mmCIF file of N, CA and C in Angstrom:
data_model
loop_
_atom_site.group_PDB
_atom_site.id
_atom_site.type_symbol
_atom_site.label_atom_id
_atom_site.label_comp_id
_atom_site.label_asym_id
_atom_site.label_seq_id
_atom_site.Cartn_x
_atom_site.Cartn_y
_atom_site.Cartn_z
ATOM 1 N N MET A 1 -24.029 18.322 -149.078
ATOM 2 C CA MET A 1 -24.802 17.381 -148.301
ATOM 3 C C MET A 1 -24.918 17.880 -146.830
ATOM 4 N N GLU A 2 -26.162 17.921 -146.369
ATOM 5 C CA GLU A 2 -26.410 18.419 -144.975
ATOM 6 C C GLU A 2 -26.471 17.254 -143.956
ATOM 7 N N HIS A 3 -26.065 17.554 -142.737
ATOM 8 C CA HIS A 3 -26.234 16.682 -141.625
ATOM 9 C C HIS A 3 -27.740 16.829 -141.284
ATOM 10 N N THR A 4 -28.326 15.671 -141.032
ATOM 11 C CA THR A 4 -29.797 15.813 -140.647
ATOM 12 C C THR A 4 -30.103 15.264 -139.414
ATOM 13 N N SER A 5 -29.042 14.912 -138.589
ATOM 14 C CA SER A 5 -29.298 14.418 -137.142
ATOM 15 C C SER A 5 -28.263 14.976 -136.245
ATOM 16 N N ILE A 6 -28.586 14.833 -135.047
ATOM 17 C CA ILE A 6 -27.700 15.335 -133.902
ATOM 18 C C ILE A 6 -27.437 14.234 -132.970
ATOM 19 N N ASN A 7 -26.181 14.133 -132.500
ATOM 20 C CA ASN A 7 -25.913 13.068 -131.580
ATOM 21 C C ASN A 7 -25.026 13.570 -130.457
ATOM 22 N N MET A 8 -24.929 12.878 -129.362
ATOM 23 C CA MET A 8 -24.123 13.379 -128.144
ATOM 24 C C MET A 8 -23.084 12.330 -127.928
ATOM 25 N N THR A 9 -21.942 12.828 -127.439
ATOM 26 C CA THR A 9 -20.904 11.882 -127.038
ATOM 27 C C THR A 9 -20.718 12.187 -125.510
ATOM 28 N N GLU A 10 -20.355 11.109 -124.774
ATOM 29 C CA GLU A 10 -20.041 11.335 -123.372
ATOM 30 C C GLU A 10 -18.512 11.106 -123.263
ATOM 31 N N PRO A 11 -17.958 11.700 -122.124
ATOM 32 C CA PRO A 11 -16.485 11.560 -121.884
ATOM 33 C C PRO A 11 -16.131 10.048 -121.780
ATOM 34 N N ALA A 12 -14.955 9.682 -122.357
ATOM 35 C CA ALA A 12 -14.628 8.218 -122.191
ATOM 36 C C ALA A 12 -14.127 7.898 -120.724
ATOM 37 N N ILE A 13 -13.609 8.975 -120.100
ATOM 38 C CA ILE A 13 -13.252 8.815 -118.712
ATOM 39 C C ILE A 13 -13.701 10.029 -117.910
ATOM 40 N N LYS A 14 -13.753 9.863 -116.579
ATOM 41 C CA LYS A 14 -14.072 10.969 -115.803
ATOM 42 C C LYS A 14 -13.027 12.044 -115.784
ATOM 43 N N PRO A 15 -13.447 13.309 -115.785
ATOM 44 C CA PRO A 15 -12.415 14.474 -115.821
ATOM 45 C C PRO A 15 -11.367 14.219 -114.737
ATOM 46 N N MET A 16 -10.163 14.532 -115.055
ATOM 47 C CA MET A 16 -9.052 14.415 -114.193
ATOM 48 C C MET A 16 -8.504 15.696 -113.695
ATOM 49 N N TRP A 17 -8.147 15.694 -112.409
ATOM 50 C CA TRP A 17 -7.493 16.817 -111.719
ATOM 51 C C TRP A 17 -8.377 18.070 -111.886
ATOM 52 N N GLU A 18 -7.865 19.097 -112.590
ATOM 53 C CA GLU A 18 -8.555 20.422 -112.642
ATOM 54 C C GLU A 18 -9.262 20.551 -114.032
ATOM 55 N N SER A 19 -9.393 19.514 -114.745
ATOM 56 C CA SER A 19 -9.962 19.666 -116.155
ATOM 57 C C SER A 19 -11.381 20.185 -116.037
ATOM 58 N N LYS A 20 -11.834 20.938 -117.038
ATOM 59 C CA LYS A 20 -13.010 21.605 -117.103
ATOM 60 C C LYS A 20 -13.718 21.442 -118.427
ATOM 61 N N THR A 21 -14.989 21.509 -118.494
ATOM 62 C CA THR A 21 -15.746 21.495 -119.794
ATOM 63 C C THR A 21 -15.552 22.903 -120.444
ATOM 64 N N ASP A 22 -15.923 22.898 -121.699
ATOM 65 C CA ASP A 22 -15.862 24.275 -122.461
ATOM 66 C C ASP A 22 -16.731 25.200 -121.741
ATOM 67 N N TRP A 23 -17.902 24.757 -121.404
ATOM 68 C CA TRP A 23 -18.847 25.740 -120.698
ATOM 69 C C TRP A 23 -18.323 26.224 -119.397
ATOM 70 N N GLN A 24 -17.707 25.375 -118.618
ATOM 71 C CA GLN A 24 -17.083 25.852 -117.386
ATOM 72 C C GLN A 24 -16.032 26.837 -117.627
ATOM 73 N N ILE A 25 -15.230 26.618 -118.754
ATOM 74 C CA ILE A 25 -14.176 27.553 -119.102
ATOM 75 C C ILE A 25 -14.680 28.959 -119.541
ATOM 76 N N PHE A 26 -15.806 28.862 -120.351
ATOM 77 C CA PHE A 26 -16.434 30.088 -120.850
ATOM 78 C C PHE A 26 -16.965 30.917 -119.527
ATOM 79 N N GLN A 27 -17.534 30.239 -118.657
ATOM 80 C CA GLN A 27 -18.066 30.935 -117.404
ATOM 81 C C GLN A 27 -16.934 31.496 -116.621
ATOM 82 N N ALA A 28 -15.803 30.792 -116.423
ATOM 83 C CA ALA A 28 -14.693 31.367 -115.720
ATOM 84 C C ALA A 28 -14.065 32.564 -116.443
ATOM 85 N N LEU A 29 -14.135 32.504 -117.790
ATOM 86 C CA LEU A 29 -13.590 33.760 -118.575
ATOM 87 C C LEU A 29 -14.582 34.978 -118.336
ATOM 88 N N ALA A 30 -15.822 34.678 -118.310
ATOM 89 C CA ALA A 30 -16.916 35.701 -118.016
ATOM 90 C C ALA A 30 -16.551 36.325 -116.692
ATOM 91 N N LYS A 31 -16.325 35.577 -115.643
ATOM 92 C CA LYS A 31 -15.980 36.103 -114.375
ATOM 93 C C LYS A 31 -14.713 37.012 -114.402
ATOM 94 N N LYS A 32 -13.715 36.502 -115.143
ATOM 95 C CA LYS A 32 -12.410 37.308 -115.210
ATOM 96 C C LYS A 32 -12.764 38.534 -115.940
ATOM 97 N N VAL A 33 -13.641 38.646 -116.928
ATOM 98 C CA VAL A 33 -13.882 39.790 -117.722
ATOM 99 C C VAL A 33 -14.576 40.918 -116.727
ATOM 100 N N GLU A 34 -15.505 40.251 -115.877
ATOM 101 C CA GLU A 34 -16.114 41.133 -114.870
ATOM 102 C C GLU A 34 -15.163 41.731 -113.996
ATOM 103 N N GLU A 35 -14.228 41.038 -113.487
ATOM 104 C CA GLU A 35 -13.219 41.494 -112.535
ATOM 105 C C GLU A 35 -12.374 42.553 -113.267
ATOM 106 N N SER A 36 -11.932 42.320 -114.379
ATOM 107 C CA SER A 36 -11.104 43.271 -115.134
ATOM 108 C C SER A 36 -11.838 44.557 -115.582
ATOM 109 N N ALA A 37 -13.087 44.379 -115.956
ATOM 110 C CA ALA A 37 -13.872 45.519 -116.182
ATOM 111 C C ALA A 37 -14.155 46.483 -115.020
ATOM 112 N N ARG A 38 -14.390 45.843 -113.788
ATOM 113 C CA ARG A 38 -14.469 46.749 -112.651
ATOM 114 C C ARG A 38 -13.095 47.401 -112.291
ATOM 115 N N ARG A 39 -12.040 46.589 -112.282
ATOM 116 C CA ARG A 39 -10.703 47.163 -111.912
ATOM 117 C C ARG A 39 -10.218 48.316 -112.918
ATOM 118 N N LYS A 40 -10.545 48.075 -114.162
ATOM 119 C CA LYS A 40 -10.121 49.053 -115.195
ATOM 120 C C LYS A 40 -11.157 50.167 -115.385
ATOM 121 N N LYS A 41 -12.334 50.026 -114.742
ATOM 122 C CA LYS A 41 -13.441 50.980 -114.904
ATOM 123 C C LYS A 41 -13.887 51.025 -116.372
ATOM 124 N N PHE A 42 -13.926 49.933 -117.019
ATOM 125 C CA PHE A 42 -14.448 49.808 -118.363
ATOM 126 C C PHE A 42 -15.589 48.900 -118.318
ATOM 127 N N GLU A 43 -16.676 49.390 -117.650
ATOM 128 C CA GLU A 43 -17.830 48.559 -117.267
ATOM 129 C C GLU A 43 -18.894 48.359 -118.417
ATOM 130 N N ARG A 44 -18.827 49.177 -119.354
ATOM 131 C CA ARG A 44 -19.860 49.083 -120.346
ATOM 132 C C ARG A 44 -19.152 49.071 -121.744
ATOM 133 N N TYR A 45 -19.753 48.276 -122.746
ATOM 134 C CA TYR A 45 -19.142 48.235 -124.008
ATOM 135 C C TYR A 45 -20.320 48.508 -125.035
ATOM 136 N N ASN A 46 -20.151 49.543 -125.770
ATOM 137 C CA ASN A 46 -21.165 49.900 -126.813
ATOM 138 C C ASN A 46 -20.755 49.353 -128.122
ATOM 139 N N ASP A 47 -21.513 48.316 -128.558
ATOM 140 C CA ASP A 47 -21.288 47.603 -129.781
ATOM 141 C C ASP A 47 -22.085 48.359 -130.867
ATOM 142 N N GLU A 48 -21.521 49.215 -131.585
ATOM 143 C CA GLU A 48 -22.275 50.042 -132.583
ATOM 144 C C GLU A 48 -22.835 49.162 -133.758
ATOM 145 N N GLN A 49 -22.045 48.119 -134.114
ATOM 146 C CA GLN A 49 -22.471 47.190 -135.258
ATOM 147 C C GLN A 49 -23.837 46.674 -134.927
ATOM 148 N N PHE A 50 -24.015 46.095 -133.720
ATOM 149 C CA PHE A 50 -25.298 45.353 -133.282
ATOM 150 C C PHE A 50 -26.216 46.373 -132.555
ATOM 151 N N LYS A 51 -25.756 47.579 -132.258
ATOM 152 C CA LYS A 51 -26.629 48.552 -131.597
ATOM 153 C C LYS A 51 -27.066 48.101 -130.186
ATOM 154 N N TRP A 52 -26.060 47.681 -129.417
ATOM 155 C CA TRP A 52 -26.372 47.282 -127.989
ATOM 156 C C TRP A 52 -25.236 47.688 -127.044
ATOM 157 N N VAL A 53 -25.619 47.836 -125.819
ATOM 158 C CA VAL A 53 -24.627 48.154 -124.804
ATOM 159 C C VAL A 53 -24.480 46.888 -123.886
ATOM 160 N N ARG A 54 -23.263 46.342 -123.761
ATOM 161 C CA ARG A 54 -23.080 45.221 -122.863
ATOM 162 C C ARG A 54 -22.491 45.656 -121.579
ATOM 163 N N ASP A 55 -23.184 45.258 -120.467
ATOM 164 C CA ASP A 55 -22.721 45.467 -119.102
ATOM 165 C C ASP A 55 -21.676 44.415 -118.806
ATOM 166 N N LEU A 56 -20.429 44.792 -118.807
ATOM 167 C CA LEU A 56 -19.350 43.812 -118.578
ATOM 168 C C LEU A 56 -19.150 43.497 -117.158
ATOM 169 N N THR A 57 -19.801 44.116 -116.260
ATOM 170 C CA THR A 57 -19.664 43.721 -114.788
ATOM 171 C C THR A 57 -20.764 42.720 -114.485
ATOM 172 N N ASN A 58 -21.524 42.313 -115.309
ATOM 173 C CA ASN A 58 -22.624 41.346 -115.046
ATOM 174 C C ASN A 58 -22.701 40.262 -116.173
ATOM 175 N N LEU A 59 -21.626 40.009 -116.736
ATOM 176 C CA LEU A 59 -21.476 39.166 -117.958
ATOM 177 C C LEU A 59 -21.944 37.712 -117.537
ATOM 178 N N TRP A 60 -21.331 37.162 -116.476
ATOM 179 C CA TRP A 60 -21.861 35.780 -116.078
ATOM 180 C C TRP A 60 -23.274 35.631 -115.833
ATOM 181 N N ASN A 61 -23.925 36.564 -115.093
ATOM 182 C CA ASN A 61 -25.329 36.555 -114.929
ATOM 183 C C ASN A 61 -26.106 36.494 -116.321
ATOM 184 N N GLN A 62 -25.697 37.427 -117.269
ATOM 185 C CA GLN A 62 -26.245 37.546 -118.426
ATOM 186 C C GLN A 62 -26.163 36.161 -119.292
ATOM 187 N N MET A 63 -24.928 35.623 -119.190
ATOM 188 C CA MET A 63 -24.619 34.439 -120.009
ATOM 189 C C MET A 63 -25.255 33.186 -119.464
ATOM 190 N N THR A 64 -25.492 33.106 -118.194
ATOM 191 C CA THR A 64 -26.098 31.943 -117.472
ATOM 192 C C THR A 64 -27.627 32.167 -117.111
ATOM 193 N N MET A 65 -28.131 33.290 -117.524
ATOM 194 C CA MET A 65 -29.488 33.689 -117.118
ATOM 195 C C MET A 65 -29.679 33.596 -115.578
ATOM 196 N N ASP A 66 -28.776 34.311 -114.935
ATOM 197 C CA ASP A 66 -28.757 34.457 -113.536
ATOM 198 C C ASP A 66 -28.505 33.112 -112.815
ATOM 199 N N GLY A 67 -27.667 32.196 -113.479
ATOM 200 C CA GLY A 67 -27.292 30.995 -112.770
ATOM 201 C C GLY A 67 -28.116 29.761 -113.279
ATOM 202 N N LYS A 68 -29.251 30.041 -113.983
ATOM 203 C CA LYS A 68 -30.107 28.954 -114.338
ATOM 204 C C LYS A 68 -29.374 28.034 -115.422
ATOM 205 N N LEU A 69 -28.429 28.604 -116.170
ATOM 206 C CA LEU A 69 -27.741 27.674 -117.048
ATOM 207 C C LEU A 69 -26.232 27.551 -116.753
ATOM 208 N N ALA A 70 -26.058 27.517 -115.447
ATOM 209 C CA ALA A 70 -24.705 27.370 -114.920
ATOM 210 C C ALA A 70 -24.106 25.926 -115.210
ATOM 211 N N GLU A 71 -24.976 24.989 -115.105
ATOM 212 C CA GLU A 71 -24.585 23.553 -115.344
ATOM 213 C C GLU A 71 -24.605 23.243 -116.856
ATOM 214 N N ASP A 72 -23.720 22.429 -117.260
ATOM 215 C CA ASP A 72 -23.545 22.171 -118.793
ATOM 216 C C ASP A 72 -24.854 21.598 -119.278
ATOM 217 N N GLU A 73 -25.531 20.669 -118.581
ATOM 218 C CA GLU A 73 -26.665 20.061 -119.089
ATOM 219 C C GLU A 73 -27.834 21.009 -119.351
ATOM 220 N N ALA A 74 -27.939 21.992 -118.382
ATOM 221 C CA ALA A 74 -28.967 23.061 -118.414
ATOM 222 C C ALA A 74 -28.833 23.936 -119.682
ATOM 223 N N ALA A 75 -27.518 24.226 -119.881
ATOM 224 C CA ALA A 75 -27.158 25.020 -121.025
ATOM 225 C C ALA A 75 -27.516 24.348 -122.385
ATOM 226 N N CYS A 76 -27.105 23.106 -122.443
ATOM 227 C CA CYS A 76 -27.438 22.257 -123.640
ATOM 228 C C CYS A 76 -28.868 22.141 -123.822
ATOM 229 N N GLN A 77 -29.654 21.874 -122.760
ATOM 230 C CA GLN A 77 -31.162 21.743 -122.970
ATOM 231 C C GLN A 77 -31.768 23.048 -123.358
ATOM 232 N N TYR A 78 -31.243 24.218 -122.848
ATOM 233 C CA TYR A 78 -31.732 25.517 -123.270
ATOM 234 C C TYR A 78 -31.464 25.624 -124.856
ATOM 235 N N ILE A 79 -30.388 25.259 -125.377
ATOM 236 C CA ILE A 79 -30.064 25.353 -126.741
ATOM 237 C C ILE A 79 -31.059 24.471 -127.586
ATOM 238 N N LEU A 80 -31.143 23.334 -127.130
ATOM 239 C CA LEU A 80 -32.111 22.331 -127.760
ATOM 240 C C LEU A 80 -33.539 22.947 -127.754
ATOM 241 N N ASP A 81 -33.907 23.372 -126.635
ATOM 242 C CA ASP A 81 -35.329 23.934 -126.555
ATOM 243 C C ASP A 81 -35.640 25.192 -127.381
ATOM 244 N N ASN A 82 -34.529 25.972 -127.731
ATOM 245 C CA ASN A 82 -34.739 27.191 -128.377
ATOM 246 C C ASN A 82 -34.241 27.385 -129.689
ATOM 247 N N ALA A 83 -33.768 26.216 -130.334
ATOM 248 C CA ALA A 83 -33.371 26.209 -131.783
ATOM 249 C C ALA A 83 -34.593 25.485 -132.486
ATOM 250 N N PRO A 84 -35.190 25.998 -133.602
ATOM 251 C CA PRO A 84 -36.353 25.332 -134.198
ATOM 252 C C PRO A 84 -36.004 23.939 -134.647
ATOM 253 N N GLN A 85 -34.807 23.654 -135.050
ATOM 254 C CA GLN A 85 -34.461 22.341 -135.548
ATOM 255 C C GLN A 85 -34.365 21.317 -134.469
ATOM 256 N N THR A 86 -34.307 21.721 -133.248
ATOM 257 C CA THR A 86 -34.081 20.692 -132.066
ATOM 258 C C THR A 86 -35.237 20.781 -131.045
ATOM 259 N N LYS A 87 -36.219 21.681 -131.307
ATOM 260 C CA LYS A 87 -37.325 21.766 -130.315
ATOM 261 C C LYS A 87 -37.905 20.375 -130.054
ATOM 262 N N GLY A 88 -38.112 20.050 -128.820
ATOM 263 C CA GLY A 88 -38.709 18.780 -128.486
ATOM 264 C C GLY A 88 -37.674 17.686 -128.255
ATOM 265 N N ILE A 89 -36.446 17.909 -128.594
ATOM 266 C CA ILE A 89 -35.363 16.951 -128.360
ATOM 267 C C ILE A 89 -34.784 17.226 -126.878
ATOM 268 N N THR A 90 -34.617 16.175 -126.142
ATOM 269 C CA THR A 90 -34.058 16.296 -124.790
ATOM 270 C C THR A 90 -32.672 15.609 -124.764
ATOM 271 N N MET A 91 -32.002 15.963 -123.654
ATOM 272 C CA MET A 91 -30.733 15.408 -123.527
ATOM 273 C C MET A 91 -30.782 13.816 -123.311
ATOM 274 N N ALA A 92 -31.904 13.391 -122.686
ATOM 275 C CA ALA A 92 -32.157 11.982 -122.372
ATOM 276 C C ALA A 92 -32.348 11.321 -123.762
ATOM 277 N N MET A 93 -33.058 11.963 -124.663
ATOM 278 C CA MET A 93 -33.207 11.294 -126.013
ATOM 279 C C MET A 93 -31.944 11.173 -126.762
ATOM 280 N N LEU A 94 -31.050 12.215 -126.580
ATOM 281 C CA LEU A 94 -29.770 12.172 -127.270
ATOM 282 C C LEU A 94 -28.835 11.130 -126.646
ATOM 283 N N ARG A 95 -28.998 10.887 -125.349
ATOM 284 C CA ARG A 95 -28.165 9.834 -124.658
ATOM 285 C C ARG A 95 -28.622 8.460 -125.290
ATOM 286 N N ASP A 96 -29.939 8.332 -125.577
ATOM 287 C CA ASP A 96 -30.439 7.081 -125.942
ATOM 288 C C ASP A 96 -29.956 6.760 -127.494
ATOM 289 N N LYS A 97 -30.137 7.726 -128.282
ATOM 290 C CA LYS A 97 -29.690 7.549 -129.786
ATOM 291 C C LYS A 97 -29.665 8.886 -130.459
ATOM 292 N N PRO A 98 -29.078 8.939 -131.598
ATOM 293 C CA PRO A 98 -29.124 10.209 -132.392
ATOM 294 C C PRO A 98 -30.498 10.576 -132.790
ATOM 295 N N GLN A 99 -30.671 11.898 -132.941
ATOM 296 C CA GLN A 99 -32.109 12.394 -133.168
ATOM 297 C C GLN A 99 -32.051 13.167 -134.493
ATOM 298 N N ARG A 100 -33.135 13.095 -135.304
ATOM 299 C CA ARG A 100 -33.215 13.795 -136.527
ATOM 300 C C ARG A 100 -33.578 15.267 -136.211
ATOM 301 N N PHE A 101 -32.957 16.146 -137.036
ATOM 302 C CA PHE A 101 -33.384 17.559 -136.934
ATOM 303 C C PHE A 101 -34.844 17.658 -137.349
ATOM 304 N N LYS A 102 -35.524 18.676 -136.863
ATOM 305 C CA LYS A 102 -36.878 18.967 -137.332
ATOM 306 C C LYS A 102 -36.821 19.838 -138.665
ATOM 307 N N ALA A 103 -37.770 19.644 -139.414
ATOM 308 C CA ALA A 103 -37.892 20.551 -140.642
ATOM 309 C C ALA A 103 -38.123 21.980 -140.257
ATOM 310 N N ASN A 104 -37.515 22.830 -141.047
ATOM 311 C CA ASN A 104 -37.754 24.348 -140.744
ATOM 312 C C ASN A 104 -39.077 24.797 -141.139
#
């Protein structure tokens, strides 16, 4: 059986102390990879399986589209806008109620 809808959950309480969202953690990891890559002079990674070269010194900019996706909501909306099943669905719509996936 397939799931045919998408829904959003909000935090039950405000984040406490130094807690971070998953997206904030991924961004912090990207920054640390950049620092390590420069320090160790391992700045490029050649992925032969996918035939691409990744610049490890610019990982955060690549991951966040030069900061446009630095905020959690912007990243979520980007995913919604670019997946065929969720095109046209907004974060506001998801906050209101679950939304049905679009047919492929």
